[in-house]
Rosetta silent file (secondary structure, phi, psi, omega in degrees, C-alpha in Angstrom):
SEQUENCE: MEKLAIVKELWQFLKVRKKWWLLPIIVTLFLLGLLIFVSQGSAVAPFIYTLF
SCORE:     score description
SCORE:     0.000 S_00000001
   1 L     0.000  -11.049  158.317   -0.343   11.263   22.430 S_00000001
   2 L   -24.626  -66.878 -158.651    3.536   11.114   20.718 S_00000001
   3 H   -64.804  -38.346 -174.890    2.389    7.644   19.427 S_00000001
   4 H   -96.088   -4.726  161.207   -0.680    8.909   17.654 S_00000001
   5 H   -54.723  -54.428 -168.555    1.249   11.942   16.057 S_00000001
   6 H   -65.578  -52.082  153.864    3.428    9.663   14.482 S_00000001
   7 H   -13.453  -57.997  165.631    0.519    8.085   13.053 S_00000001
   8 H   -65.743  -40.049  173.774   -1.163   11.013   11.490 S_00000001
   9 H   -67.600  -24.256 -173.653    2.170   12.292   10.194 S_00000001
  10 H   -92.726  -77.079 -168.403    2.797    8.478    8.324 S_00000001
  11 H   -14.291  -72.349 -178.578   -0.914    9.023    7.255 S_00000001
  12 H   -65.085  -16.605 -171.418   -0.314   12.236    5.813 S_00000001
  13 H   -92.180  -18.447  172.260    3.028   11.698    4.300 S_00000001
  14 H   -58.599  -65.462  177.143    0.981    8.708    2.487 S_00000001
  15 H   -41.074  -69.747 -160.078   -1.821   11.121    1.284 S_00000001
  16 H   -51.376  -72.814 -147.813    0.750   13.817    0.086 S_00000001
  17 H   -81.863  -42.833 -173.553    3.160   11.682   -1.476 S_00000001
  18 L    75.368   59.384  169.761    0.906    8.921   -3.054 S_00000001
  19 L  -113.867   64.763 -169.803    2.769    6.244   -1.903 S_00000001
  20 H   -65.316  -44.289 -173.579   -0.363    3.826   -1.428 S_00000001
  21 H   -65.971  -20.265  159.733    2.285    1.135   -1.878 S_00000001
  22 H   -61.641  -38.138  167.602    3.910    1.259    1.416 S_00000001
  23 H   -26.831  -63.008 -170.998    0.396    0.463    3.262 S_00000001
  24 H   -74.347  -14.375  163.449    0.497   -3.027    2.935 S_00000001
  25 H   -81.131  -29.627  169.930    3.858   -3.118    4.140 S_00000001
  26 H   -48.132  -71.396 -160.925    3.280   -0.794    7.027 S_00000001
  27 H   -51.826  -60.029 -163.151   -0.232   -2.933    7.992 S_00000001
  28 H   -85.275   -1.939  159.701    1.890   -6.256    7.443 S_00000001
  29 H   -85.204  -23.758  172.996    5.184   -5.435    9.909 S_00000001
  30 H   -54.666  -46.364  178.784    2.500   -4.144   12.109 S_00000001
  31 H   -74.323  -41.864  179.930    0.750   -7.104   12.261 S_00000001
  32 H   -75.990   -8.590  166.697    3.593   -9.591   12.627 S_00000001
  33 H   -94.037  -20.355  161.998    5.082   -7.335   15.729 S_00000001
  34 H   -33.042  -64.386  159.991    1.788   -7.688   16.882 S_00000001
  35 H   -56.615  -62.611  170.345    1.717  -11.316   16.684 S_00000001
  36 H   -57.150  -23.873 -179.230    5.095  -11.603   18.309 S_00000001
  37 H   -75.940  -42.490  173.351    4.265   -9.456   21.239 S_00000001
  38 H   -40.583  -61.041 -139.560    1.105  -11.253   21.883 S_00000001
  39 L   -93.003   -1.503 -175.044    2.231  -14.508   21.480 S_00000001
  40 L   -88.394  -15.616  151.543    5.628  -14.303   23.940 S_00000001
  41 L   -69.705  -26.542  161.408    3.883  -15.078   26.980 S_00000001
  42 L   -44.238  166.566  144.369    1.780  -17.465   25.662 S_00000001
  43 L   -90.102  -30.283 -157.029    1.773  -21.199   25.020 S_00000001
  44 L   -86.560   26.463  171.052    1.020  -20.891   21.523 S_00000001
  45 H   -98.656    0.966  168.626    4.367  -19.322   20.732 S_00000001
  46 H   -67.680  -24.373 -176.421    6.415  -23.050   20.213 S_00000001
  47 H  -106.444  -15.972 -178.099    3.965  -23.154   17.387 S_00000001
  48 H   -85.094  -40.100 -159.197    3.823  -19.770   16.084 S_00000001
  49 L   -71.246   -3.957 -167.264    8.102  -19.763   15.870 S_00000001
  50 L   -97.338    1.891  169.877    7.787  -22.992   14.147 S_00000001
  51 L   -85.378  -27.974 -178.205    6.232  -20.922   11.117 S_00000001
  52 L  -116.504    0.000    0.000    8.972  -18.886   10.781 S_00000001
């Protein structure tokens, strides 16, 4: 539940402070981290690493 509290607090920060420009940055970083995490143990990893 601690992880959900962090997401909820971040959402409240974005809503109250009107920092909507941070949302695409956060989403991009999350998706990039998810891509690296998922591809670590797979056969697709060499192809993903060549992209960067």
